[in-house]
Amino acid sequence: MGFQFGAVLAFTVVAIAFAAGGLTIGRLVRPNIPGADKAAIYECGERPIGSAWFNFNPRFYLIALVFVVFEVDIALTFPVVAVYRAWVSHGAATAWVAFSELLLFTLILVVGLVWVWRHGDLEWVKKVETDESAPNGQPSSLAASKRAA
Amino acid sequence: MSALPTPAPARTKTPRLAAIVSVTAAIALPLGLFCVILFATPLLQPALLDGFIRERLHRDPATWYWRDGVYTVALLVLAFVFANFAAIFSGILSWWERRVAGRIQSRIGPNRAGVGGFLVWIADAVKLILKEDLVPAEADQMLFRAAPYFVMVGFILTFVVLPFGESIAVSDMNVGLFFITSITALVVVGILLSGWSSNSKWALFGGMRSAAQVVSYEIPAGLAIMVPVLMAGTLSMQGIIRAQGGLPWQWFIFRNPAAFALFFIFFTSQLAEANRTPFDLPEAESELVAGYLSEYSGFRFALFFLVEWGNLWTMSAIAVTIFLGGWQIPFVPNELYAQLKGTGFPPLAWWGLEAASMLVFAAKTMVLVNVVVWLRWTLPRIRVDQMMSLCWKYLVPVSFACFLFTLLWQIAVAAVPALETAMGVGLTAVSVVLAVLFARQTHRNITAIGDRVDLSNW
């Protein structure tokens, strides 16, 4: 066991050393002529407008949240899945116990998926409902009306 | 008008030295690497190291203080070997992919450096080391520099449990498959870091897209790898291979109809996780310049690309391991290896068998690697919303259904074991028929437009 996880440590060290070593060798042979233009952010040849650290569309966070829920559940299912075969070979009764446990767990996940789907959080392109009565066709509520319902 | 004799087009002759160097490198490098892996990996294992300490150094390994030192040196040597394997494999693959792309698109591809342009990847590596390392003034300096390390570590660590042959795996952890899924998450961290720290809009959008894509496709991939685990009853990579057999109907992919479907789901998800076409949206050059790589240059950029091409080996090797029978040689039972090995230094017959198992594994993996390359130059890129809906609305529900089916299937197989064999033979036959039909249709399509299959101008 110590050898096995020692391997993880050794590979981490070598991976870091590989990258650092390449960069260090490069430092000795590559040119280093700094300049303001070179150090600028690339924005199609124009001067960059503002910083890139601004508020932006949060779709990624919804996906990330859904991912975290699913991935944690999958991580918890792994140990059960690993012993499932042993339970099945033990006898019919234990087989159905193991099956119903995994079925229950999976159904909870599926209900979560259905909920997220119905809620519209899986849509990458969100439909903006424009309020006709408002001036300039302002987006009244970005699907927030749906969410409140 | 006297017809001037048109001079024959001067055949560009590769200088003899370049020819010798490239042919030698093309043969010696992969062969040498596989030989080093073949000999180093089984020898540098605790049992044989203990034997070495006892016989040669005349110490008791259980009590000797420096035993862990010997282990550490052995592991560092192994790590060095596999890091080199990864780097050289992705280098050669970068040349191979460009050659194949050239043929598929009816052009030539790299042909200057060495025979068939083989040395172009070495030239690329030297060039990228010699390039100036630019860090944008407005970027987050530390995170920008740190990002390639995360990607690199997440990639190299998969080689800890990745098998190459019967006894050729650095460590056969009992949590092997789970270790791989967890460790590859480090790559996402690296991508997000590089996208955010660049302070460039292109990089930010590319990084966010890539992270959303990679984490989304983790779900179907995670569900898909549960099915081989259900069928083998273990998470260890070698254990999963030992539960299969050498003949196609003994592979997991054909033994269970759900596994057959999940193999394709897993493969698709791995393509998306490796940012390969048709899922290469994060670095879609026509929309996002180069995505999260926009601000990277020189060797830091090379590290990202090393991982991208190296990932082809790891993703194909994982698919081969869990679905396609791994290193199993037909008609060679698992017990034969242990019988031949005996105690102490293994005999020649055992080494031969190990080499054969490695050959089988490498051949299967290279077939899948070539499928990935082929897909890249065949399929167009899909849109970002299509990518997300394909994952969440098709792959995830189907993998849930396949997972539940396998639960029932395992109970049925436990009651009637012949079911699995029958399904294996049946699905193998169906697949062979489908492959033949596919080849025939392709041939017909090619001849229908008056073209022919031409591999002469390689």
GROMACS .gro file of N, CA, C and O in nm, chain A residues 3-4 6-8 10-12 14-16 18-20 22-23 26 29-33 38-39 41-44 49-53 56 60 63 66-67 70-71 74 77-78 81-82 84-85 88 99 102-103 106 109 117 122-125, chain B residues 44 46 75 79 129-133 136-137 149 152-153 156-157 160 170 172-173 178 196 198-202 204 208 211-212 215-216 218-219 225-226 229-233 235 289 295 299-300 303 384 388 392-393 400 403-404 407-408 411 414:
model
  468
    3PHE      N    1   0.388   0.146  -0.112
    3PHE     CA    2   0.452   0.153  -0.244
    3PHE      C    3   0.357   0.213  -0.345
    3PHE      O    4   0.394   0.298  -0.426
    4GLN      N    5   0.229   0.170  -0.340
    4GLN     CA    6   0.133   0.216  -0.439
    4GLN      C    7   0.110   0.366  -0.431
    4GLN      O    8   0.107   0.435  -0.532
    6GLY      N    9   0.309   0.571  -0.274
    6GLY     CA   10   0.438   0.633  -0.302
    6GLY      C   11   0.454   0.661  -0.450
    6GLY      O   12   0.511   0.762  -0.490
    7ALA      N   13   0.399   0.568  -0.532
    7ALA     CA   14   0.405   0.587  -0.677
    7ALA      C   15   0.335   0.715  -0.717
    7ALA      O   16   0.383   0.790  -0.803
    8VAL      N   17   0.220   0.743  -0.653
    8VAL     CA   18   0.147   0.866  -0.687
    8VAL      C   19   0.235   0.987  -0.658
    8VAL      O   20   0.248   1.079  -0.740
   10ALA      N   21   0.565   0.995  -0.635
   10ALA     CA   22   0.682   1.000  -0.725
   10ALA      C   23   0.642   1.054  -0.861
   10ALA      O   24   0.713   1.136  -0.920
   11PHE      N   25   0.525   1.012  -0.911
   11PHE     CA   26   0.482   1.060  -1.043
   11PHE      C   27   0.450   1.209  -1.038
   11PHE      O   28   0.477   1.281  -1.135
   12THR      N   29   0.393   1.255  -0.926
   12THR     CA   30   0.365   1.398  -0.914
   12THR      C   31   0.495   1.477  -0.920
   12THR      O   32   0.506   1.577  -0.992
   14VAL      N   33   0.782   1.389  -1.050
   14VAL     CA   34   0.844   1.385  -1.182
   14VAL      C   35   0.767   1.471  -1.281
   14VAL      O   36   0.827   1.539  -1.365
   15ALA      N   37   0.633   1.472  -1.271
   15ALA     CA   38   0.554   1.556  -1.363
   15ALA      C   39   0.589   1.703  -1.344
   15ALA      O   40   0.608   1.777  -1.442
   16ILE      N   41   0.600   1.745  -1.217
   16ILE     CA   42   0.634   1.886  -1.192
   16ILE      C   43   0.776   1.914  -1.239
   16ILE      O   44   0.804   2.015  -1.303
   18PHE      N   45   0.938   1.764  -1.471
   18PHE     CA   46   0.941   1.762  -1.617
   18PHE      C   47   0.908   1.901  -1.672
   18PHE      O   48   0.982   1.957  -1.754
   19ALA      N   49   0.797   1.958  -1.622
   19ALA     CA   50   0.756   2.090  -1.670
   19ALA      C   51   0.858   2.195  -1.627
   19ALA      O   52   0.902   2.278  -1.708
   20ALA      N   53   0.898   2.190  -1.500
   20ALA     CA   54   0.991   2.291  -1.450
   20ALA      C   55   1.126   2.278  -1.519
   20ALA      O   56   1.189   2.378  -1.555
   22GLY      N   57   1.191   2.159  -1.823
   22GLY     CA   58   1.183   2.211  -1.960
   22GLY      C   59   1.187   2.362  -1.961
   22GLY      O   60   1.257   2.424  -2.043
   23LEU      N   61   1.116   2.423  -1.868
   23LEU     CA   62   1.112   2.570  -1.864
   23LEU      C   63   1.248   2.626  -1.824
   23LEU      O   64   1.289   2.731  -1.872
   26GLY      N   65   1.479   2.597  -2.110
   26GLY     CA   66   1.440   2.701  -2.204
   26GLY      C   67   1.489   2.838  -2.162
   26GLY      O   68   1.534   2.918  -2.244
   29VAL      N   69   1.830   2.915  -2.295
   29VAL     CA   70   1.857   2.927  -2.438
   29VAL      C   71   1.763   3.021  -2.511
   29VAL      O   72   1.793   3.063  -2.622
   30ARG      N   73   1.651   3.056  -2.452
   30ARG     CA   74   1.555   3.135  -2.530
   30ARG      C   75   1.583   3.284  -2.513
   30ARG      O   76   1.642   3.326  -2.412
   31PRO      N   77   1.541   3.364  -2.611
   31PRO     CA   78   1.559   3.509  -2.597
   31PRO      C   79   1.462   3.565  -2.494
   31PRO      O   80   1.359   3.503  -2.464
   32ASN      N   81   1.497   3.677  -2.438
   32ASN     CA   82   1.406   3.743  -2.345
   32ASN      C   83   1.414   3.893  -2.372
   32ASN      O   84   1.499   3.964  -2.319
   33ILE      N   85   1.329   3.937  -2.462
   33ILE     CA   86   1.329   4.078  -2.501
   33ILE      C   87   1.191   4.133  -2.471
   33ILE      O   88   1.103   4.131  -2.556
   38LYS      N   89   0.430   4.322  -2.660
   38LYS     CA   90   0.428   4.178  -2.641
   38LYS      C   91   0.353   4.139  -2.516
   38LYS      O   92   0.289   4.035  -2.511
   39ALA      N   93   0.363   4.226  -2.415
   39ALA     CA   94   0.301   4.191  -2.287
   39ALA      C   95   0.153   4.226  -2.285
   39ALA      O   96   0.086   4.205  -2.185
   41ILE      N   97  -0.252   4.205  -2.380
   41ILE     CA   98  -0.347   4.096  -2.402
   41ILE      C   99  -0.386   4.096  -2.549
   41ILE      O  100  -0.405   4.201  -2.609
   42TYR      N  101  -0.398   3.978  -2.607
   42TYR     CA  102  -0.439   3.969  -2.748
   42TYR      C  103  -0.588   3.993  -2.761
   42TYR      O  104  -0.668   3.922  -2.701
   43GLU      N  105  -0.623   4.094  -2.836
   43GLU     CA  106  -0.764   4.114  -2.866
   43GLU      C  107  -0.778   4.153  -3.011
   43GLU      O  108  -0.820   4.264  -3.045
   44CYS      N  109  -0.736   4.064  -3.098
   44CYS     CA  110  -0.749   4.081  -3.242
   44CYS      C  111  -0.674   4.205  -3.292
   44CYS      O  112  -0.718   4.270  -3.387
   49ILE      N  113  -1.003   4.629  -2.448
   49ILE     CA  114  -1.098   4.720  -2.385
   49ILE      C  115  -1.130   4.665  -2.247
   49ILE      O  116  -1.198   4.562  -2.235
   50GLY      N  117  -1.080   4.728  -2.147
   50GLY     CA  118  -1.110   4.686  -2.010
   50GLY      C  119  -1.047   4.553  -1.975
   50GLY      O  120  -0.975   4.492  -2.055
   51SER      N  121  -1.076   4.511  -1.855
   51SER     CA  122  -1.022   4.384  -1.807
   51SER      C  123  -1.116   4.271  -1.846
   51SER      O  124  -1.232   4.294  -1.877
   52ALA      N  125  -1.066   4.150  -1.845
   52ALA     CA  126  -1.153   4.035  -1.871
   52ALA      C  127  -1.218   3.986  -1.744
   52ALA      O  128  -1.298   3.894  -1.747
   53TRP      N  129  -1.182   4.047  -1.632
   53TRP     CA  130  -1.241   4.002  -1.505
   53TRP      C  131  -1.365   4.085  -1.476
   53TRP      O  132  -1.363   4.178  -1.395
   56PHE      N  133  -1.996   3.803  -1.590
   56PHE     CA  134  -2.037   3.742  -1.715
   56PHE      C  135  -2.143   3.637  -1.686
   56PHE      O  136  -2.172   3.605  -1.571
   60PHE      N  137  -2.223   2.871  -1.657
   60PHE     CA  138  -2.127   2.771  -1.614
   60PHE      C  139  -2.151   2.727  -1.470
   60PHE      O  140  -2.135   2.612  -1.436
   63ILE      N  141  -2.423   2.464  -1.442
   63ILE     CA  142  -2.371   2.334  -1.485
   63ILE      C  143  -2.279   2.278  -1.377
   63ILE      O  144  -2.285   2.159  -1.343
   66VAL      N  145  -2.483   2.141  -1.085
   66VAL     CA  146  -2.546   2.013  -1.119
   66VAL      C  147  -2.439   1.904  -1.121
   66VAL      O  148  -2.459   1.794  -1.069
   67PHE      N  149  -2.322   1.940  -1.177
   67PHE     CA  150  -2.214   1.843  -1.183
   67PHE      C  151  -2.173   1.797  -1.044
   67PHE      O  152  -2.155   1.677  -1.019
   70PHE      N  153  -2.421   1.548  -0.904
   70PHE     CA  154  -2.415   1.418  -0.970
   70PHE      C  155  -2.285   1.346  -0.938
   70PHE      O  156  -2.284   1.226  -0.913
   71GLU      N  157  -2.175   1.421  -0.939
   71GLU     CA  158  -2.046   1.355  -0.922
   71GLU      C  159  -2.032   1.301  -0.780
   71GLU      O  160  -1.979   1.192  -0.761
   74ILE      N  161  -2.227   0.988  -0.773
   74ILE     CA  162  -2.158   0.880  -0.843
   74ILE      C  163  -2.044   0.827  -0.757
   74ILE      O  164  -2.023   0.707  -0.745
   77THR      N  165  -2.172   0.601  -0.513
   77THR     CA  166  -2.224   0.475  -0.569
   77THR      C  167  -2.111   0.376  -0.597
   77THR      O  168  -2.133   0.255  -0.592
   78PHE      N  169  -1.992   0.427  -0.625
   78PHE     CA  170  -1.881   0.340  -0.664
   78PHE      C  171  -1.857   0.223  -0.569
   78PHE      O  172  -1.846   0.109  -0.614
   81VAL      N  173  -2.123  -0.036  -0.610
   81VAL     CA  174  -2.110  -0.103  -0.739
   81VAL      C  175  -1.999  -0.207  -0.734
   81VAL      O  176  -2.011  -0.316  -0.789
   82ALA      N  177  -1.890  -0.174  -0.662
   82ALA     CA  178  -1.776  -0.266  -0.658
   82ALA      C  179  -1.809  -0.396  -0.587
   82ALA      O  180  -1.753  -0.500  -0.619
   84TYR      N  181  -2.124  -0.518  -0.569
   84TYR     CA  182  -2.254  -0.567  -0.617
   84TYR      C  183  -2.244  -0.712  -0.664
   84TYR      O  184  -2.328  -0.796  -0.631
   85ARG      N  185  -2.137  -0.744  -0.737
   85ARG     CA  186  -2.120  -0.878  -0.791
   85ARG      C  187  -2.113  -0.982  -0.680
   85ARG      O  188  -2.174  -1.090  -0.689
   88VAL      N  189  -2.457  -1.036  -0.544
   88VAL     CA  190  -2.542  -1.113  -0.635
   88VAL      C  191  -2.506  -1.261  -0.627
   88VAL      O  192  -2.594  -1.347  -0.621
   99PHE      N  193  -2.990  -0.475  -0.533
   99PHE     CA  194  -3.053  -0.412  -0.649
   99PHE      C  195  -3.145  -0.298  -0.605
   99PHE      O  196  -3.141  -0.188  -0.660
  102LEU      N  197  -2.947   0.012  -0.493
  102LEU     CA  198  -2.891   0.090  -0.604
  102LEU      C  199  -3.002   0.154  -0.685
  102LEU      O  200  -2.987   0.267  -0.734
  103LEU      N  201  -3.116   0.084  -0.699
  103LEU     CA  202  -3.229   0.140  -0.774
  103LEU      C  203  -3.279   0.267  -0.705
  103LEU      O  204  -3.301   0.370  -0.770
  106THR      N  205  -3.031   0.545  -0.757
  106THR     CA  206  -3.032   0.596  -0.894
  106THR      C  207  -3.159   0.675  -0.920
  106THR      O  208  -3.156   0.778  -0.989
  109LEU      N  209  -3.131   1.022  -0.812
  109LEU     CA  210  -3.053   1.098  -0.911
  109LEU      C  211  -3.136   1.133  -1.032
  109LEU      O  212  -3.132   1.245  -1.083
  117TRP      N  213  -3.394   1.945  -1.561
  117TRP     CA  214  -3.436   1.955  -1.702
  117TRP      C  215  -3.561   2.041  -1.714
  117TRP      O  216  -3.569   2.134  -1.794
  122LEU      N  217  -3.067   2.307  -1.803
  122LEU     CA  218  -2.978   2.237  -1.894
  122LEU      C  219  -2.967   2.309  -2.028
  122LEU      O  220  -2.889   2.271  -2.112
  123GLU      N  221  -3.051   2.415  -2.045
  123GLU     CA  222  -3.047   2.488  -2.172
  123GLU      C  223  -2.927   2.581  -2.171
  123GLU      O  224  -2.912   2.662  -2.082
  124TRP      N  225  -2.840   2.566  -2.271
  124TRP     CA  226  -2.727   2.659  -2.278
  124TRP      C  227  -2.775   2.793  -2.332
  124TRP      O  228  -2.734   2.899  -2.285
  125VAL      N  229  -2.865   2.790  -2.430
  125VAL     CA  230  -2.921   2.914  -2.483
  125VAL      C  231  -3.052   2.940  -2.412
  125VAL      O  232  -3.147   2.864  -2.428
  193LEU      N  233   1.092  -0.347  -1.105
  193LEU     CA  234   1.096  -0.249  -0.997
  193LEU      C  235   0.969  -0.257  -0.913
  193LEU      O  236   0.904  -0.156  -0.887
  195PRO      N  237   0.787  -0.418  -0.544
  195PRO     CA  238   0.838  -0.447  -0.408
  195PRO      C  239   0.892  -0.588  -0.392
  195PRO      O  240   0.999  -0.605  -0.332
  224LEU      N  241   1.074   0.404  -0.786
  224LEU     CA  242   0.953   0.472  -0.832
  224LEU      C  243   0.988   0.595  -0.915
  224LEU      O  244   0.920   0.624  -1.015
  228ALA      N  245   0.868   0.663  -1.286
  228ALA     CA  246   0.797   0.786  -1.321
  228ALA      C  247   0.866   0.855  -1.437
  228ALA      O  248   0.802   0.905  -1.530
  278ILE      N  249   1.094   2.521  -2.726
  278ILE     CA  250   1.180   2.553  -2.612
  278ILE      C  251   1.254   2.683  -2.638
  278ILE      O  252   1.277   2.763  -2.547
  279LEU      N  253   1.289   2.707  -2.765
  279LEU     CA  254   1.367   2.826  -2.798
  279LEU      C  255   1.282   2.953  -2.805
  279LEU      O  256   1.336   3.062  -2.814
  280LYS      N  257   1.149   2.938  -2.803
  280LYS     CA  258   1.064   3.057  -2.817
  280LYS      C  259   1.057   3.134  -2.687
  280LYS      O  260   1.063   3.076  -2.577
  281GLU      N  261   1.038   3.264  -2.701
  281GLU     CA  262   1.028   3.349  -2.583
  281GLU      C  263   0.902   3.312  -2.504
  281GLU      O  264   0.799   3.279  -2.561
  282ASP      N  265   0.915   3.314  -2.374
  282ASP     CA  266   0.805   3.277  -2.286
  282ASP      C  267   0.733   3.405  -2.244
  282ASP      O  268   0.783   3.479  -2.159
  285PRO      N  269   0.149   3.783  -2.015
  285PRO     CA  270   0.089   3.917  -2.028
  285PRO      C  271   0.105   3.997  -1.900
  285PRO      O  272   0.098   3.943  -1.790
  286ALA      N  273   0.128   4.129  -1.918
  286ALA     CA  274   0.153   4.214  -1.802
  286ALA      C  275   0.032   4.217  -1.711
  286ALA      O  276   0.046   4.227  -1.588
  298TYR      N  277   0.125   2.322  -1.484
  298TYR     CA  278   0.165   2.217  -1.391
  298TYR      C  279   0.046   2.130  -1.352
  298TYR      O  280   0.058   2.009  -1.341
  301MET      N  281  -0.035   1.901  -1.636
  301MET     CA  282   0.069   1.800  -1.651
  301MET      C  283   0.055   1.693  -1.542
  301MET      O  284   0.062   1.572  -1.571
  302VAL      N  285   0.037   1.735  -1.418
  302VAL     CA  286   0.028   1.638  -1.308
  302VAL      C  287  -0.095   1.550  -1.327
  302VAL      O  288  -0.088   1.426  -1.316
  305ILE      N  289  -0.002   1.296  -1.611
  305ILE     CA  290   0.103   1.195  -1.584
  305ILE      C  291   0.055   1.095  -1.478
  305ILE      O  292   0.089   0.978  -1.482
  306LEU      N  293  -0.027   1.143  -1.383
  306LEU     CA  294  -0.066   1.053  -1.273
  306LEU      C  295  -0.152   0.936  -1.321
  306LEU      O  296  -0.157   0.834  -1.254
  309VAL      N  297   0.008   0.594  -1.335
  309VAL     CA  298   0.035   0.513  -1.216
  309VAL      C  299  -0.044   0.383  -1.221
  309VAL      O  300   0.006   0.276  -1.187
  319VAL      N  301   0.252   0.017  -1.307
  319VAL     CA  302   0.335   0.065  -1.196
  319VAL      C  303   0.277   0.017  -1.064
  319VAL      O  304   0.347  -0.036  -0.979
  321ASP      N  305  -0.095  -0.173  -0.910
  321ASP     CA  306  -0.231  -0.222  -0.935
  321ASP      C  307  -0.316  -0.187  -0.814
  321ASP      O  308  -0.347  -0.271  -0.731
  322MET      N  309  -0.351  -0.061  -0.803
  322MET     CA  310  -0.429  -0.016  -0.687
  322MET      C  311  -0.567  -0.079  -0.688
  322MET      O  312  -0.625  -0.099  -0.794
  327PHE      N  313  -1.130   0.439  -1.004
  327PHE     CA  314  -1.177   0.556  -0.930
  327PHE      C  315  -1.066   0.659  -0.920
  327PHE      O  316  -1.090   0.780  -0.931
  345TRP      N  317  -0.885   3.179  -1.665
  345TRP     CA  318  -0.915   3.295  -1.579
  345TRP      C  319  -0.795   3.387  -1.567
  345TRP      O  320  -0.806   3.508  -1.576
  347SER      N  321  -0.543   3.445  -1.756
  347SER     CA  322  -0.489   3.516  -1.871
  347SER      C  323  -0.539   3.659  -1.879
  347SER      O  324  -0.476   3.742  -1.944
  348ASN      N  325  -0.653   3.688  -1.820
  348ASN     CA  326  -0.714   3.821  -1.828
  348ASN      C  327  -0.743   3.857  -1.973
  348ASN      O  328  -0.731   3.972  -2.014
  349SER      N  329  -0.778   3.758  -2.052
  349SER     CA  330  -0.814   3.782  -2.190
  349SER      C  331  -0.954   3.728  -2.210
  349SER      O  332  -0.991   3.625  -2.152
  350LYS      N  333  -1.034   3.799  -2.290
  350LYS     CA  334  -1.174   3.754  -2.305
  350LYS      C  335  -1.181   3.621  -2.375
  350LYS      O  336  -1.263   3.535  -2.341
  351TRP      N  337  -1.094   3.603  -2.475
  351TRP     CA  338  -1.095   3.475  -2.546
  351TRP      C  339  -1.066   3.361  -2.451
  351TRP      O  340  -1.133   3.259  -2.452
  353LEU      N  341  -1.093   3.353  -2.130
  353LEU     CA  342  -1.196   3.334  -2.029
  353LEU      C  343  -1.311   3.250  -2.085
  353LEU      O  344  -1.354   3.152  -2.025
  357MET      N  345  -1.408   2.873  -1.966
  357MET     CA  346  -1.539   2.842  -1.910
  357MET      C  347  -1.609   2.733  -1.990
  357MET      O  348  -1.667   2.640  -1.936
  360ALA      N  349  -1.437   2.403  -1.926
  360ALA     CA  350  -1.467   2.347  -1.794
  360ALA      C  351  -1.608   2.292  -1.793
  360ALA      O  352  -1.634   2.182  -1.742
  361ALA      N  353  -1.704   2.368  -1.849
  361ALA     CA  354  -1.842   2.320  -1.853
  361ALA      C  355  -1.850   2.189  -1.930
  361ALA      O  356  -1.919   2.095  -1.890
  364VAL      N  357  -1.666   1.894  -1.722
  364VAL     CA  358  -1.739   1.844  -1.605
  364VAL      C  359  -1.870   1.779  -1.648
  364VAL      O  360  -1.912   1.680  -1.589
  365SER      N  361  -1.935   1.830  -1.752
  365SER     CA  362  -2.061   1.768  -1.795
  365SER      C  363  -2.037   1.626  -1.842
  365SER      O  364  -2.111   1.535  -1.805
  367GLU      N  365  -1.812   1.430  -1.759
  367GLU     CA  366  -1.770   1.338  -1.652
  367GLU      C  367  -1.885   1.249  -1.609
  367GLU      O  368  -1.863   1.136  -1.566
  368ILE      N  369  -2.009   1.301  -1.618
  368ILE     CA  370  -2.123   1.226  -1.566
  368ILE      C  371  -2.150   1.101  -1.650
  368ILE      O  372  -2.149   0.991  -1.595
  374ILE      N  373  -1.830   0.386  -1.670
  374ILE     CA  374  -1.726   0.298  -1.614
  374ILE      C  375  -1.781   0.216  -1.499
  374ILE      O  376  -1.716   0.123  -1.454
  375MET      N  377  -1.901   0.248  -1.452
  375MET     CA  378  -1.958   0.165  -1.346
  375MET      C  379  -1.998   0.028  -1.399
  375MET      O  380  -1.999  -0.069  -1.323
  378VAL      N  381  -1.727  -0.221  -1.384
  378VAL     CA  382  -1.703  -0.250  -1.243
  378VAL      C  383  -1.810  -0.346  -1.192
  378VAL      O  384  -1.780  -0.441  -1.118
  379LEU      N  385  -1.935  -0.324  -1.233
  379LEU     CA  386  -2.043  -0.416  -1.194
  379LEU      C  387  -2.013  -0.557  -1.245
  379LEU      O  388  -2.036  -0.655  -1.175
  380MET      N  389  -1.962  -0.566  -1.367
  380MET     CA  390  -1.941  -0.698  -1.428
  380MET      C  391  -1.818  -0.767  -1.370
  380MET      O  392  -1.813  -0.889  -1.364
  381ALA      N  393  -1.716  -0.688  -1.332
  381ALA     CA  394  -1.593  -0.749  -1.281
  381ALA      C  395  -1.596  -0.763  -1.129
  381ALA      O  396  -1.527  -0.848  -1.074
  382GLY      N  397  -1.671  -0.676  -1.063
  382GLY     CA  398  -1.675  -0.681  -0.917
  382GLY      C  399  -1.550  -0.625  -0.851
  382GLY      O  400  -1.521  -0.656  -0.737
  384LEU      N  401  -1.257  -0.260  -0.864
  384LEU     CA  402  -1.220  -0.132  -0.924
  384LEU      C  403  -1.078  -0.135  -0.979
  384LEU      O  404  -1.035  -0.040  -1.042
  438VAL      N  405  -1.022   3.231  -3.115
  438VAL     CA  406  -0.878   3.241  -3.136
  438VAL      C  407  -0.812   3.108  -3.098
  438VAL      O  408  -0.796   3.022  -3.180
  444GLU      N  409  -0.313   3.314  -2.471
  444GLU     CA  410  -0.201   3.395  -2.423
  444GLU      C  411  -0.075   3.313  -2.399
  444GLU      O  412   0.027   3.366  -2.360
  448PHE      N  413   0.723   2.704  -2.436
  448PHE     CA  414   0.719   2.573  -2.376
  448PHE      C  415   0.593   2.551  -2.292
  448PHE      O  416   0.543   2.441  -2.280
  449ARG      N  417   0.539   2.660  -2.236
  449ARG     CA  418   0.416   2.645  -2.158
  449ARG      C  419   0.301   2.598  -2.249
  449ARG      O  420   0.221   2.513  -2.211
  452LEU      N  421   0.341   2.234  -2.327
  452LEU     CA  422   0.296   2.142  -2.222
  452LEU      C  423   0.148   2.110  -2.238
  452LEU      O  424   0.106   1.995  -2.225
  533VAL      N  425  -2.202   2.484  -2.924
  533VAL     CA  426  -2.189   2.467  -2.779
  533VAL      C  427  -2.320   2.421  -2.716
  533VAL      O  428  -2.322   2.336  -2.628
  537MET      N  429  -2.391   2.065  -2.511
  537MET     CA  430  -2.448   2.049  -2.377
  537MET      C  431  -2.573   1.961  -2.381
  537MET      O  432  -2.592   1.877  -2.293
  541TRP      N  433  -2.642   1.615  -2.162
  541TRP     CA  434  -2.738   1.606  -2.051
  541TRP      C  435  -2.870   1.543  -2.092
  541TRP      O  436  -2.939   1.484  -2.011
  542LYS      N  437  -2.909   1.559  -2.220
  542LYS     CA  438  -3.042   1.511  -2.259
  542LYS      C  439  -3.039   1.378  -2.328
  542LYS      O  440  -3.142   1.315  -2.346
  549PHE      N  441  -2.799   0.616  -1.758
  549PHE     CA  442  -2.876   0.570  -1.641
  549PHE      C  443  -2.954   0.443  -1.674
  549PHE      O  444  -2.955   0.347  -1.597
  552PHE      N  445  -2.723   0.154  -1.698
  552PHE     CA  446  -2.677   0.116  -1.564
  552PHE      C  447  -2.780   0.027  -1.495
  552PHE      O  448  -2.748  -0.080  -1.443
  553LEU      N  449  -2.907   0.070  -1.500
  553LEU     CA  450  -3.013  -0.010  -1.436
  553LEU      C  451  -3.029  -0.144  -1.507
  553LEU      O  452  -3.051  -0.247  -1.442
  556LEU      N  453  -2.771  -0.382  -1.381
  556LEU     CA  454  -2.801  -0.437  -1.248
  556LEU      C  455  -2.888  -0.563  -1.262
  556LEU      O  456  -2.860  -0.665  -1.200
  557LEU      N  457  -2.991  -0.553  -1.346
  557LEU     CA  458  -3.079  -0.669  -1.367
  557LEU      C  459  -3.006  -0.779  -1.442
  557LEU      O  460  -3.022  -0.898  -1.413
  560ILE      N  461  -2.801  -1.002  -1.228
  560ILE     CA  462  -2.882  -1.099  -1.152
  560ILE      C  463  -2.922  -1.214  -1.244
  560ILE      O  464  -2.914  -1.332  -1.208
  563ALA      N  465  -2.623  -1.437  -1.311
  563ALA     CA  466  -2.591  -1.522  -1.197
  563ALA      C  467  -2.681  -1.645  -1.196
  563ALA      O  468  -2.639  -1.754  -1.157
   0.00000   0.00000   0.00000
